[in-house]
JSON list of C-alpha atoms in Angstrom, two decimals:
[
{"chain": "U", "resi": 1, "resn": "UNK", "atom": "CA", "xyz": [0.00, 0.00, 0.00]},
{"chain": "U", "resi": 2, "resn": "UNK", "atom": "CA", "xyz": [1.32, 3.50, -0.55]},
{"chain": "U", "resi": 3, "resn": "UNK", "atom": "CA", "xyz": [1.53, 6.00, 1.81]},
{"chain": "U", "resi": 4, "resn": "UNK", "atom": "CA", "xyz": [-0.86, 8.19, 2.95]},
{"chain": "U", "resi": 5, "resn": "UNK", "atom": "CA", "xyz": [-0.34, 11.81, 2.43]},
{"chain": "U", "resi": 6, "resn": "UNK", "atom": "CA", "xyz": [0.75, 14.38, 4.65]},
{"chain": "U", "resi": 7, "resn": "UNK", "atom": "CA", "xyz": [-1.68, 17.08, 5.68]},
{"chain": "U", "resi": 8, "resn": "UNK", "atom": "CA", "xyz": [-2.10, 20.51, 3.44]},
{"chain": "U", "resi": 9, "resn": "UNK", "atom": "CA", "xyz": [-0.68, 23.01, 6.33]},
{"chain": "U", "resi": 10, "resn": "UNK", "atom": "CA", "xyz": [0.89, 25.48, 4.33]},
{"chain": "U", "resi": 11, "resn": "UNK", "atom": "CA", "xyz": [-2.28, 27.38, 3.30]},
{"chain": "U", "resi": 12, "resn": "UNK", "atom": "CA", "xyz": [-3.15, 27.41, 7.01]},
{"chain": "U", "resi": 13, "resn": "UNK", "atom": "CA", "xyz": [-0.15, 28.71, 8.36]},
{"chain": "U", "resi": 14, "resn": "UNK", "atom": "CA", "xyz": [0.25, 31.46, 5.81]},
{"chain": "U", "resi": 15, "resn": "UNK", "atom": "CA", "xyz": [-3.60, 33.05, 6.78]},
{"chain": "U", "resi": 16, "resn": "UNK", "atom": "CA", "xyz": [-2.04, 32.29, 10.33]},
{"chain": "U", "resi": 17, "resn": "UNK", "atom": "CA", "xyz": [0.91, 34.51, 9.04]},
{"chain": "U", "resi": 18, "resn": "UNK", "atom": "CA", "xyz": [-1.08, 37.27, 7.68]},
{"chain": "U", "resi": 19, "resn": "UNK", "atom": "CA", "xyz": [-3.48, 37.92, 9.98]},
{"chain": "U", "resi": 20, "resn": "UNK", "atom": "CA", "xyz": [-0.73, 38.53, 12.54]},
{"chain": "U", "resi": 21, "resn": "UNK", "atom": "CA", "xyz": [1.27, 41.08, 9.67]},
{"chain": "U", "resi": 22, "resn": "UNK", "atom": "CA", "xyz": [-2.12, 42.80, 9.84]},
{"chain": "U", "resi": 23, "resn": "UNK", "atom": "CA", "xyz": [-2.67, 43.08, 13.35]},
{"chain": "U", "resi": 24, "resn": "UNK", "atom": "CA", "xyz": [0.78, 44.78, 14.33]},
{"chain": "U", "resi": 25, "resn": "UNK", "atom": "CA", "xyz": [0.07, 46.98, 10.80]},
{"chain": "U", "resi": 26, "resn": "UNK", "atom": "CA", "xyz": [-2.90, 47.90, 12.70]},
{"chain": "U", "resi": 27, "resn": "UNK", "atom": "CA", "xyz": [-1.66, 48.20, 16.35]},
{"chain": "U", "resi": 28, "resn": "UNK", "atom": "CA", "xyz": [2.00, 50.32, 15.03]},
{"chain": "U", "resi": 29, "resn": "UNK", "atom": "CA", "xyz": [-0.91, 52.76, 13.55]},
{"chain": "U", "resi": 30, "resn": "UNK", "atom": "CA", "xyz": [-3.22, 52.98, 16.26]},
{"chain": "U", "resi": 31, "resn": "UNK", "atom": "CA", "xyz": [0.36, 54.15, 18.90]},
{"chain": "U", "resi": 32, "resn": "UNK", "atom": "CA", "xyz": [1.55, 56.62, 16.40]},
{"chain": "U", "resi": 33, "resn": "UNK", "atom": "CA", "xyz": [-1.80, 58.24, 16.16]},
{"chain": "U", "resi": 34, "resn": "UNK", "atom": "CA", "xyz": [-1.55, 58.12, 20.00]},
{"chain": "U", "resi": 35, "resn": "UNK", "atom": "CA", "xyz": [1.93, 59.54, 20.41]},
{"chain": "U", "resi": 36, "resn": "UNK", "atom": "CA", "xyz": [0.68, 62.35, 17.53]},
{"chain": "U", "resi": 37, "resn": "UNK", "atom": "CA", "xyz": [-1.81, 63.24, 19.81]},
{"chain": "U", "resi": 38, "resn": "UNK", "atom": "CA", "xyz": [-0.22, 63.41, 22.88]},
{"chain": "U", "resi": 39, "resn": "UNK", "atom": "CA", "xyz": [3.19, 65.46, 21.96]},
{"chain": "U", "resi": 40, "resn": "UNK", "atom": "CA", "xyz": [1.74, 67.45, 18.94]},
{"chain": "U", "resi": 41, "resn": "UNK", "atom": "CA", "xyz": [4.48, 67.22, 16.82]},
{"chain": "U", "resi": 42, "resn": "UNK", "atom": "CA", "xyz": [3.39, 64.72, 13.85]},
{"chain": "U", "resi": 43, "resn": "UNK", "atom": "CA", "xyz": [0.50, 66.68, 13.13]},
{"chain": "U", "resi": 44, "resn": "UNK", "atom": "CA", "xyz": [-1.94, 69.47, 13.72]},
{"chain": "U", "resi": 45, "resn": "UNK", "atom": "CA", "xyz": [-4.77, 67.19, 15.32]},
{"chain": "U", "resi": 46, "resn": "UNK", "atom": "CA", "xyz": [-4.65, 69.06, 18.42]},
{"chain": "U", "resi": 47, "resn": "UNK", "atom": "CA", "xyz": [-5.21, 72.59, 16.60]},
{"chain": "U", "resi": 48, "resn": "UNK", "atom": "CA", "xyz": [-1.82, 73.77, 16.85]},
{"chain": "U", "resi": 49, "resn": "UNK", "atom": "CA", "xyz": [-0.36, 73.46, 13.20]},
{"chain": "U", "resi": 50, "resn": "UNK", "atom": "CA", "xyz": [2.97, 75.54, 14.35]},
{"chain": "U", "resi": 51, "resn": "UNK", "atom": "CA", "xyz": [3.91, 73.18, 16.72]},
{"chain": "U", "resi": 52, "resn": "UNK", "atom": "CA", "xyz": [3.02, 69.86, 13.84]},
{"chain": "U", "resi": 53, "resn": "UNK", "atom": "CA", "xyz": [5.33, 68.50, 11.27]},
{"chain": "U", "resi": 54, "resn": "UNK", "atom": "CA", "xyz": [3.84, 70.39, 8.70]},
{"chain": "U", "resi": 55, "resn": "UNK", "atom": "CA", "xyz": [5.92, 73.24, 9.96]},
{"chain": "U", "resi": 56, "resn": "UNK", "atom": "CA", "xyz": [9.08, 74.56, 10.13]},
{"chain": "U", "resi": 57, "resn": "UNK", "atom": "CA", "xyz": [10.80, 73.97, 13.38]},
{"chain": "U", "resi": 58, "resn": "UNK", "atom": "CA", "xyz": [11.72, 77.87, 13.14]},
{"chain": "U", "resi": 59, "resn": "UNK", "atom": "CA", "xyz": [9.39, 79.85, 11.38]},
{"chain": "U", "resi": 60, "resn": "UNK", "atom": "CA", "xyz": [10.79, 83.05, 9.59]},
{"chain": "U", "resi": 61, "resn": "UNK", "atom": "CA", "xyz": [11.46, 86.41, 7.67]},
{"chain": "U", "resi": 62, "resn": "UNK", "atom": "CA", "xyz": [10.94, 85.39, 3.91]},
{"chain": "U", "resi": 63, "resn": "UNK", "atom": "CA", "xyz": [8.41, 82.23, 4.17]},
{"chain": "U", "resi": 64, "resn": "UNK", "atom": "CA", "xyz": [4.84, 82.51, 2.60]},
{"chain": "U", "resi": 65, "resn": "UNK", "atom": "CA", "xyz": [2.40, 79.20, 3.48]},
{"chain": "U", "resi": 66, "resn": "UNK", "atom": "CA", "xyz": [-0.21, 78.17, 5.91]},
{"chain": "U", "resi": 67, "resn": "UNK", "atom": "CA", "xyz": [2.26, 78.33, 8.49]},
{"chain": "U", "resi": 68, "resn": "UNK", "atom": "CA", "xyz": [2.73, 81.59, 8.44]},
{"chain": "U", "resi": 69, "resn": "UNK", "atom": "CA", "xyz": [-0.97, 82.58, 8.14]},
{"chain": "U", "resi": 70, "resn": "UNK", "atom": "CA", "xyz": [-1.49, 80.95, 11.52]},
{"chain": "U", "resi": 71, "resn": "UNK", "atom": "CA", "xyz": [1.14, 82.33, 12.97]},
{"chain": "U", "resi": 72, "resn": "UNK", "atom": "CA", "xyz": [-0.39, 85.94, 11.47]},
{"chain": "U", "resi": 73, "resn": "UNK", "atom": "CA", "xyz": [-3.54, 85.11, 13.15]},
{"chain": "U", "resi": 74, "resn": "UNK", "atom": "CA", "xyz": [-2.15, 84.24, 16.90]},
{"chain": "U", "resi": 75, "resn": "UNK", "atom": "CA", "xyz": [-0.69, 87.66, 16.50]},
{"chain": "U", "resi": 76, "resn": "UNK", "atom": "CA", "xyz": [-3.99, 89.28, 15.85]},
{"chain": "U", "resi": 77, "resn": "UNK", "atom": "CA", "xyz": [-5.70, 87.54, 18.06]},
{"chain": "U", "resi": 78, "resn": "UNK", "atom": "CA", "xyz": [-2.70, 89.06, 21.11]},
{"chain": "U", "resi": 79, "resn": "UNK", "atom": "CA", "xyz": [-4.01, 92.42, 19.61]},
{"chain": "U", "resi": 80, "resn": "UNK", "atom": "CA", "xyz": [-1.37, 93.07, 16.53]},
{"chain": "U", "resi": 81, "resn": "UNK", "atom": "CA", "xyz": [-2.83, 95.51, 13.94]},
{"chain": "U", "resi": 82, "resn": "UNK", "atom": "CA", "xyz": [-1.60, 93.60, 10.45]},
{"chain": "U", "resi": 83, "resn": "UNK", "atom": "CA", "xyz": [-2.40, 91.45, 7.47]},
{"chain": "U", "resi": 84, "resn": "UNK", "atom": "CA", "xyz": [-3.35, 88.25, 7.68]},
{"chain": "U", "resi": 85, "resn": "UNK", "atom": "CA", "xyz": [-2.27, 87.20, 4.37]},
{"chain": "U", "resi": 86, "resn": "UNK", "atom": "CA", "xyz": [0.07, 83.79, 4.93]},
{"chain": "U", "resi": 87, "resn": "UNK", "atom": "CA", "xyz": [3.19, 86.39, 4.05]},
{"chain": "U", "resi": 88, "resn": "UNK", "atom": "CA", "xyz": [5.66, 86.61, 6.37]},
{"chain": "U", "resi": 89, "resn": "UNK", "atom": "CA", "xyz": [7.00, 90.21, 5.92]},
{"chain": "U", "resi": 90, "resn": "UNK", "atom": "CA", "xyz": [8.75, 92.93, 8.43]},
{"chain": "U", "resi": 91, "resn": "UNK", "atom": "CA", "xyz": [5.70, 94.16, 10.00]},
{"chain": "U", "resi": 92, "resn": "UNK", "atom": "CA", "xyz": [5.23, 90.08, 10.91]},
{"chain": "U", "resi": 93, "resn": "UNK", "atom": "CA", "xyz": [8.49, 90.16, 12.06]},
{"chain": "U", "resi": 94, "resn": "UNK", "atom": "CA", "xyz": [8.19, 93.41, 13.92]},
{"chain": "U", "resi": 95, "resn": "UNK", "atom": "CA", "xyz": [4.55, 91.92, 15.73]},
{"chain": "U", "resi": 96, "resn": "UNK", "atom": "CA", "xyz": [6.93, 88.59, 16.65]},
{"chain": "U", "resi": 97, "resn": "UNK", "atom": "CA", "xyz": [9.55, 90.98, 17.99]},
{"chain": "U", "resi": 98, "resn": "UNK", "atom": "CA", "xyz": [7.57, 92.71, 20.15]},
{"chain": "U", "resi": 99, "resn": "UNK", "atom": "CA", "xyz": [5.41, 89.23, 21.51]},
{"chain": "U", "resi": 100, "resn": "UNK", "atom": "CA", "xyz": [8.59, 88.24, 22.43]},
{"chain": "U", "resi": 101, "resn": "UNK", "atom": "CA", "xyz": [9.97, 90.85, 24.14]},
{"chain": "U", "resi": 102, "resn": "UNK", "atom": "CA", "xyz": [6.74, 91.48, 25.97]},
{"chain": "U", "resi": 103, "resn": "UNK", "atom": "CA", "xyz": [6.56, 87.57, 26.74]},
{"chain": "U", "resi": 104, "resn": "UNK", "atom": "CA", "xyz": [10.19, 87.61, 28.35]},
{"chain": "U", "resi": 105, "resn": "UNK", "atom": "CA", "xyz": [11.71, 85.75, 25.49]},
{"chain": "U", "resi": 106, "resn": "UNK", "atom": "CA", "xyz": [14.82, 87.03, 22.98]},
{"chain": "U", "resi": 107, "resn": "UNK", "atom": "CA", "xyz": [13.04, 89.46, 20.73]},
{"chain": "U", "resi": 108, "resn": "UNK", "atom": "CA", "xyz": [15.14, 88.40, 17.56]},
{"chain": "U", "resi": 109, "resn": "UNK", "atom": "CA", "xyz": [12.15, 87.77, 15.02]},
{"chain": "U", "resi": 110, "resn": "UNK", "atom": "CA", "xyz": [12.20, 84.30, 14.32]},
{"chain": "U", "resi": 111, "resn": "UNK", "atom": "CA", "xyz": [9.36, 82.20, 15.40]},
{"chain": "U", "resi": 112, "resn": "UNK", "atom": "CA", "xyz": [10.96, 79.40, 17.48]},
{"chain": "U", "resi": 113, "resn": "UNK", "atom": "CA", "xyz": [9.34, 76.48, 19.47]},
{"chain": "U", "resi": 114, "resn": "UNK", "atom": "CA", "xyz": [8.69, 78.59, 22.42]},
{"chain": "U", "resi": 115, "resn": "UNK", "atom": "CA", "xyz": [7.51, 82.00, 20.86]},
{"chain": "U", "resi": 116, "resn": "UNK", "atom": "CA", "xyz": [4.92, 79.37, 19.23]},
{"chain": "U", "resi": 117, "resn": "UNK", "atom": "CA", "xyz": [3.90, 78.14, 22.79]},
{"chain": "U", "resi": 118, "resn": "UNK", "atom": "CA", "xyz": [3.64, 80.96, 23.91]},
{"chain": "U", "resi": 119, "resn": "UNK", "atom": "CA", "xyz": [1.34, 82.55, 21.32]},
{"chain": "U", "resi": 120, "resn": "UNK", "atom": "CA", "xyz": [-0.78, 79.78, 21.60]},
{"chain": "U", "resi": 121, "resn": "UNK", "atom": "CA", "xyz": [-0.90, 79.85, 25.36]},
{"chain": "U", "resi": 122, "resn": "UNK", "atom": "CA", "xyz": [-1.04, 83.69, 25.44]},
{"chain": "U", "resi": 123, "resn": "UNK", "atom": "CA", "xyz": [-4.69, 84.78, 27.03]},
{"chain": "U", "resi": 124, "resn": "UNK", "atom": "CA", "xyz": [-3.68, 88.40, 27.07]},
{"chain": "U", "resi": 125, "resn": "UNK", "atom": "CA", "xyz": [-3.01, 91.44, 24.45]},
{"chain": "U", "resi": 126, "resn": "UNK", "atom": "CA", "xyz": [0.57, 92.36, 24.29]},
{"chain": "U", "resi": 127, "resn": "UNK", "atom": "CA", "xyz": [0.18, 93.91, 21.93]},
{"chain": "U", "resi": 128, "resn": "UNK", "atom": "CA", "xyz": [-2.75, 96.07, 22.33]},
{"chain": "U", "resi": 129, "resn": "UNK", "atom": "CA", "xyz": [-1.58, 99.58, 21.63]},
{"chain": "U", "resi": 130, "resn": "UNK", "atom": "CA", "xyz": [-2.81, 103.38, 20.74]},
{"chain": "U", "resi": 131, "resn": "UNK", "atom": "CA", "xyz": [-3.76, 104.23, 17.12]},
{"chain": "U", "resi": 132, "resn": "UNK", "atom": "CA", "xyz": [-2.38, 106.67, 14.93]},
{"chain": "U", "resi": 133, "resn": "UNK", "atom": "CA", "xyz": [-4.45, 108.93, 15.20]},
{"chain": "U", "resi": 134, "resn": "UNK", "atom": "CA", "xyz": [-3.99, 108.79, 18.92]},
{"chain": "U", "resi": 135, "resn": "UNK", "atom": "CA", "xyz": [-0.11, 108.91, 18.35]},
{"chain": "U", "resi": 136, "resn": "UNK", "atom": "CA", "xyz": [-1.16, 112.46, 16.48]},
{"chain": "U", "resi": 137, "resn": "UNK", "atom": "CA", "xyz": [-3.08, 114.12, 19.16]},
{"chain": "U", "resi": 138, "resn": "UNK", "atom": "CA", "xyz": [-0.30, 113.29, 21.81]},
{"chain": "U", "resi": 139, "resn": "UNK", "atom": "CA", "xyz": [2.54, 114.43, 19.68]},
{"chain": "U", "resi": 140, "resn": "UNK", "atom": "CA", "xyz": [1.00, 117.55, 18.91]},
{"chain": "U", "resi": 141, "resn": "UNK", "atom": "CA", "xyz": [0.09, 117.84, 22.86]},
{"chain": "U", "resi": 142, "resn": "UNK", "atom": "CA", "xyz": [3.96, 117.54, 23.35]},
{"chain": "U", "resi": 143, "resn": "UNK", "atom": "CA", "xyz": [5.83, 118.83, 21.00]},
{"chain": "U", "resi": 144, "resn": "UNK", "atom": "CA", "xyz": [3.79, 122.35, 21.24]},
{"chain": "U", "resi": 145, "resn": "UNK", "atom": "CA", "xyz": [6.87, 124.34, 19.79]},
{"chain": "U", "resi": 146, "resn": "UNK", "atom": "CA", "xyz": [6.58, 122.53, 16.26]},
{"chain": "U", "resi": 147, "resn": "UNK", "atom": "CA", "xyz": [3.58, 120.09, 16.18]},
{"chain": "U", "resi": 148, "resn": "UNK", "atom": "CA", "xyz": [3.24, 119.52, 12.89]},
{"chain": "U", "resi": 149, "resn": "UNK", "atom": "CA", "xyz": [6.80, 118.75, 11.59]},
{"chain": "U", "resi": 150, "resn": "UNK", "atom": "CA", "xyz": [7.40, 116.78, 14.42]},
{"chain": "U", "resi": 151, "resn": "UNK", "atom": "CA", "xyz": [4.12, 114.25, 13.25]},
{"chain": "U", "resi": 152, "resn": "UNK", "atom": "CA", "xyz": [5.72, 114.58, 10.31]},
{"chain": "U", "resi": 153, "resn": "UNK", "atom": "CA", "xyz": [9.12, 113.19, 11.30]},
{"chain": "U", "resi": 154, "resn": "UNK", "atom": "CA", "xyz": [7.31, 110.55, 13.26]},
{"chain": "U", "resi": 155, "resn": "UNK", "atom": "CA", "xyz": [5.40, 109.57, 10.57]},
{"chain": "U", "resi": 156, "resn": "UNK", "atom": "CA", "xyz": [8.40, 109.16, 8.65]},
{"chain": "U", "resi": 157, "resn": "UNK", "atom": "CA", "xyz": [10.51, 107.07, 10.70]},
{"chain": "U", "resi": 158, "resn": "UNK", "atom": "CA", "xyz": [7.66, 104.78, 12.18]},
{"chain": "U", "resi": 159, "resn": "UNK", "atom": "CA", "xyz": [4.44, 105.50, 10.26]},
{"chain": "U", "resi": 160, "resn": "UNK", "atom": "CA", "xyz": [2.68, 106.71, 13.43]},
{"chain": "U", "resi": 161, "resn": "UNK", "atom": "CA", "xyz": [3.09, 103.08, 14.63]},
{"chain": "U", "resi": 162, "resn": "UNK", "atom": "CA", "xyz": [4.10, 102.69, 18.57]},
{"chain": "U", "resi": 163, "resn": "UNK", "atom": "CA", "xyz": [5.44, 98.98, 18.10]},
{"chain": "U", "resi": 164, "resn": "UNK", "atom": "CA", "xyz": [7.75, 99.71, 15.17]},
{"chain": "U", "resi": 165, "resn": "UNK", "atom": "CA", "xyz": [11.16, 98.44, 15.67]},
{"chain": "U", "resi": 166, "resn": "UNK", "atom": "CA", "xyz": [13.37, 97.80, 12.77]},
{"chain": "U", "resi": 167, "resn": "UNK", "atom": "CA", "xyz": [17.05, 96.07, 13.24]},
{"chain": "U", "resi": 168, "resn": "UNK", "atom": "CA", "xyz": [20.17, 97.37, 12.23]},
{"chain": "U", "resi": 169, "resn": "UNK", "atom": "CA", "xyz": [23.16, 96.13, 10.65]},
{"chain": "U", "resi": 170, "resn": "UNK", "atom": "CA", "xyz": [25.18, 95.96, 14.59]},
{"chain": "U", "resi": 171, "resn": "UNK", "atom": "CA", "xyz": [22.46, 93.38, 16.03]},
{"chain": "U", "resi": 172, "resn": "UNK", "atom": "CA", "xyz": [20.91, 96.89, 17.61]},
{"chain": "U", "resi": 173, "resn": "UNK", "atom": "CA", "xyz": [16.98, 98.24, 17.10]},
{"chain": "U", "resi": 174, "resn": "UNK", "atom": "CA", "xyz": [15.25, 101.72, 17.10]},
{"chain": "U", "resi": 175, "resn": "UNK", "atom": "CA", "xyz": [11.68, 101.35, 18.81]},
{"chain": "U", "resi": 176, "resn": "UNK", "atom": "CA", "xyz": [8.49, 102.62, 18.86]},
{"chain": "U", "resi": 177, "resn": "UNK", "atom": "CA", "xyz": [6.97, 105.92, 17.10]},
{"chain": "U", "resi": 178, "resn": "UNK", "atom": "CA", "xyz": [10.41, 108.28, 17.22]},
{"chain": "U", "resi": 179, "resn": "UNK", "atom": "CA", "xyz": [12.53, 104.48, 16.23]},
{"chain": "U", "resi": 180, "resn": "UNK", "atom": "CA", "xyz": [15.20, 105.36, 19.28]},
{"chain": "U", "resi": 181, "resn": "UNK", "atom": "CA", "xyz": [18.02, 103.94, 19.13]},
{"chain": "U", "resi": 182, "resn": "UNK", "atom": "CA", "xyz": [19.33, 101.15, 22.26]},
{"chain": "U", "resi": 183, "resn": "UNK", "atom": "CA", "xyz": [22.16, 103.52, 22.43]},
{"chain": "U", "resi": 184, "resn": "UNK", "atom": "CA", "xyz": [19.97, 106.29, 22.62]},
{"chain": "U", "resi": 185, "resn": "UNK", "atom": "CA", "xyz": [17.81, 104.86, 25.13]},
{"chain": "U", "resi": 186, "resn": "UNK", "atom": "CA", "xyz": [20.36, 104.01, 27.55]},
{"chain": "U", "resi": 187, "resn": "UNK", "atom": "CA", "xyz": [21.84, 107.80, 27.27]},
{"chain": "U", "resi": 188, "resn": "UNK", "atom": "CA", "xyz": [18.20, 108.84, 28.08]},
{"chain": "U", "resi": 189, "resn": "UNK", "atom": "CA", "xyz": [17.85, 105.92, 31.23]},
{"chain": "U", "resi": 190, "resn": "UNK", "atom": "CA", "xyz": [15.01, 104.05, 29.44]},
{"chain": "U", "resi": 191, "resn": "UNK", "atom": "CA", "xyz": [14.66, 100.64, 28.19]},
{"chain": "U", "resi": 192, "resn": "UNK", "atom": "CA", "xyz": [13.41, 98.94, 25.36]},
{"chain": "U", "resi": 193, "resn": "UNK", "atom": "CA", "xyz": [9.96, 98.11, 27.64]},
{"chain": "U", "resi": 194, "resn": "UNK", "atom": "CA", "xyz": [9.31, 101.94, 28.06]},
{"chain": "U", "resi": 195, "resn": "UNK", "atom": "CA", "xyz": [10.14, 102.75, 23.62]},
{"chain": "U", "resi": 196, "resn": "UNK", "atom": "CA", "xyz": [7.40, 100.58, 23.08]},
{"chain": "U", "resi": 197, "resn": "UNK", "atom": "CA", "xyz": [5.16, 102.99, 25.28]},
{"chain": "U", "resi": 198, "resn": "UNK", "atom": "CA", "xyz": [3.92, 105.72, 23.06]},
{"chain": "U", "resi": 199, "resn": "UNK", "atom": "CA", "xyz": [4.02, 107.92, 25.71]},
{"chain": "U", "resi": 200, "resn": "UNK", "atom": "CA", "xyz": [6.71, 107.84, 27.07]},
{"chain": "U", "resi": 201, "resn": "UNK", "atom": "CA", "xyz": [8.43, 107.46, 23.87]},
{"chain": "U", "resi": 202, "resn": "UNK", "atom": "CA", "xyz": [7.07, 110.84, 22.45]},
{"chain": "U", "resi": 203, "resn": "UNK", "atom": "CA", "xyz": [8.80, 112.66, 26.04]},
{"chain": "U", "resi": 204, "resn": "UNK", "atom": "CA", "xyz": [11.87, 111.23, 25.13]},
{"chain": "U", "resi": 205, "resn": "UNK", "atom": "CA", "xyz": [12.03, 112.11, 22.00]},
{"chain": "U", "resi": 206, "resn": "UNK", "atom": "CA", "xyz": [10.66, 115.78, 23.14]},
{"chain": "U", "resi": 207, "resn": "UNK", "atom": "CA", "xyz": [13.95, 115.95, 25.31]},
{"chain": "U", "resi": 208, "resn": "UNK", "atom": "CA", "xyz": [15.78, 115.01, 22.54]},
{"chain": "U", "resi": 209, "resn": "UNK", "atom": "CA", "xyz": [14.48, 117.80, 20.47]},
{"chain": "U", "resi": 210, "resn": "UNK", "atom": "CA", "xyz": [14.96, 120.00, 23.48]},
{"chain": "U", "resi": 211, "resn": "UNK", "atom": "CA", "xyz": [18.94, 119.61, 23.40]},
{"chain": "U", "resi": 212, "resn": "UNK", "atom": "CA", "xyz": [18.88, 121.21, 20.26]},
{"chain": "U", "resi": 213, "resn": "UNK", "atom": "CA", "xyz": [15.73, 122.86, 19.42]},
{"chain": "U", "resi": 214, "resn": "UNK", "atom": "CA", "xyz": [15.71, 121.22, 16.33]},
{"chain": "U", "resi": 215, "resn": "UNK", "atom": "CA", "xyz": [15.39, 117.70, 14.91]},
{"chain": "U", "resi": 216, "resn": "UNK", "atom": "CA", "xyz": [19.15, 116.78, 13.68]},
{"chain": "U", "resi": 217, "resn": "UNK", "atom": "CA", "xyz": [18.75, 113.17, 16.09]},
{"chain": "U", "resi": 218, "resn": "UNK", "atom": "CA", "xyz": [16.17, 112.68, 12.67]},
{"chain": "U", "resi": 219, "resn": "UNK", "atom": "CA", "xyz": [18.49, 113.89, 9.97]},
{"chain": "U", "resi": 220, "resn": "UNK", "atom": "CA", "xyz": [17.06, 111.36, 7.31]},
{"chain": "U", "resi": 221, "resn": "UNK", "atom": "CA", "xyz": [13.36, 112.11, 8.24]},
{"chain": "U", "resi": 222, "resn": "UNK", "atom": "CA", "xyz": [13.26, 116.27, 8.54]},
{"chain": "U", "resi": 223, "resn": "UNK", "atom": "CA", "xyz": [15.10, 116.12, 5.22]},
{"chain": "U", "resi": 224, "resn": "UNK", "atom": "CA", "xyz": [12.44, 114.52, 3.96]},
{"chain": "U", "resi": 225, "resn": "UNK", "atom": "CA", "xyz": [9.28, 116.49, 5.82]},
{"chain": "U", "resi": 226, "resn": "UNK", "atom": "CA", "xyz": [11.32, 119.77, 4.74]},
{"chain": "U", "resi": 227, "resn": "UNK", "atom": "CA", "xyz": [11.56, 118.42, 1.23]},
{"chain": "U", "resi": 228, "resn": "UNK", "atom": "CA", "xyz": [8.03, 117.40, 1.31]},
{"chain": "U", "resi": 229, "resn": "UNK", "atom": "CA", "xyz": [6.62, 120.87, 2.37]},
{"chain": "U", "resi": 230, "resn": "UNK", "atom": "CA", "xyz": [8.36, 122.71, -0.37]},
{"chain": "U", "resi": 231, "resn": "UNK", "atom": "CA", "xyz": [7.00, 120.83, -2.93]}
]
């Protein structure tokens, strides 16, 4: 008699096989979508798309996306006056500069993992500020002996704006509506905190005037208002 033959196991053990491929396909998916959730940083299912992976790790001067856009709107919402148009420009930067400075952390511009936390965690408005045509009325209040070129020169040099603050090329910055200087206010015992204060900002820049009587610490700008009124 021949033998009998062995039992067909191979089809068995191969479903066996693939069923358990499938269930650790299923299980690796079902962690990552936990640990995604829980730290944030795979994706933006927690509402936070500046702290996902579709972001930069440092957001910046220069990039135009979605990223940027949200990072616009964080900034509105803490009371910044600009666009909201996914374009990240140097009134952006100047907003970021001042959130920073405001929220205790280095005010250089560029939109790191904890300038995004704290714009997301930020329940205040730091940067809630007075309008230009506030800035006008207190400048002309002020600077009594010359009202209107002095608007002018301010105007100039920060478009009536009380959180301007552009760089320059030493790693310094000129603040608020008259854009002093840090040199300048450390000659007139202030700091960077008070610039950004219209107020007090407009004084100092009143005893600056006062030195002189004129407005040579704003060569570039009264060249420009005296130009302007001639013409």
């Amino acid at each position: 008699m021949s033998a009998a033959a062995p039992p067909r196991r191979r089809p068995l053990l191969a479903v066996l096989a693939l069923a358990v491929f499938a269930a650790a396909g299923v299980a690796a998916a079902l962690l990552g979508k936990a640990l995604t959730s829980s730290d944030g940083s795979g994706g933006s299912s927690d509402g936070r798309l500046l702290l996902s992976s579709r972001c930069p790790v440092v957001v910046s001067m220069g990039q135009s996306d979605a990223c940027v856009h949200e990072l616009q709107s964080l900034l509105a919402r803490a009371g910044g006056r600009l666009d909201v148009d996914g374009a990240f420009g140097p009134v952006t930067q100047m907003r970021v500069v001042v959130f920073q400075l405001r929220s205790g952390l280095t005010p250089d511009g560029s939109v790191d993992e904890r300038t995004k936390r704290a714009l997301y965690e930020n329940e205040g408005k730091p940067l809630d500020t007075w309008t230009p045509d506030r800035v006008t009325r207190r400048i002309r209040e002020v600077f009594t002996e010359d009202p209107e070129r002095a608007v002018g020169i301010a105007d100039c040099a920060s478009y009536l704006d009380p959180l301007s603050t552009l760089p320059n090329s030493n790693s310094t910055r000129n603040w608020g509506v008259f854009q002093l200087y840090d040199g300048t206010l450390r000659k007139l015992g202030g700091t960077r905190e008070q610039a950004l204060d219209p107020d007090w900002n407009i004084r100092a820049a009143h005893r600056l005037w006062a030195r002189t009587h004129d407005f040579s610490a704003w060569r570039a700008c009264d060249r420009a208002y005296r130009a302007g009124s001639k013409s």
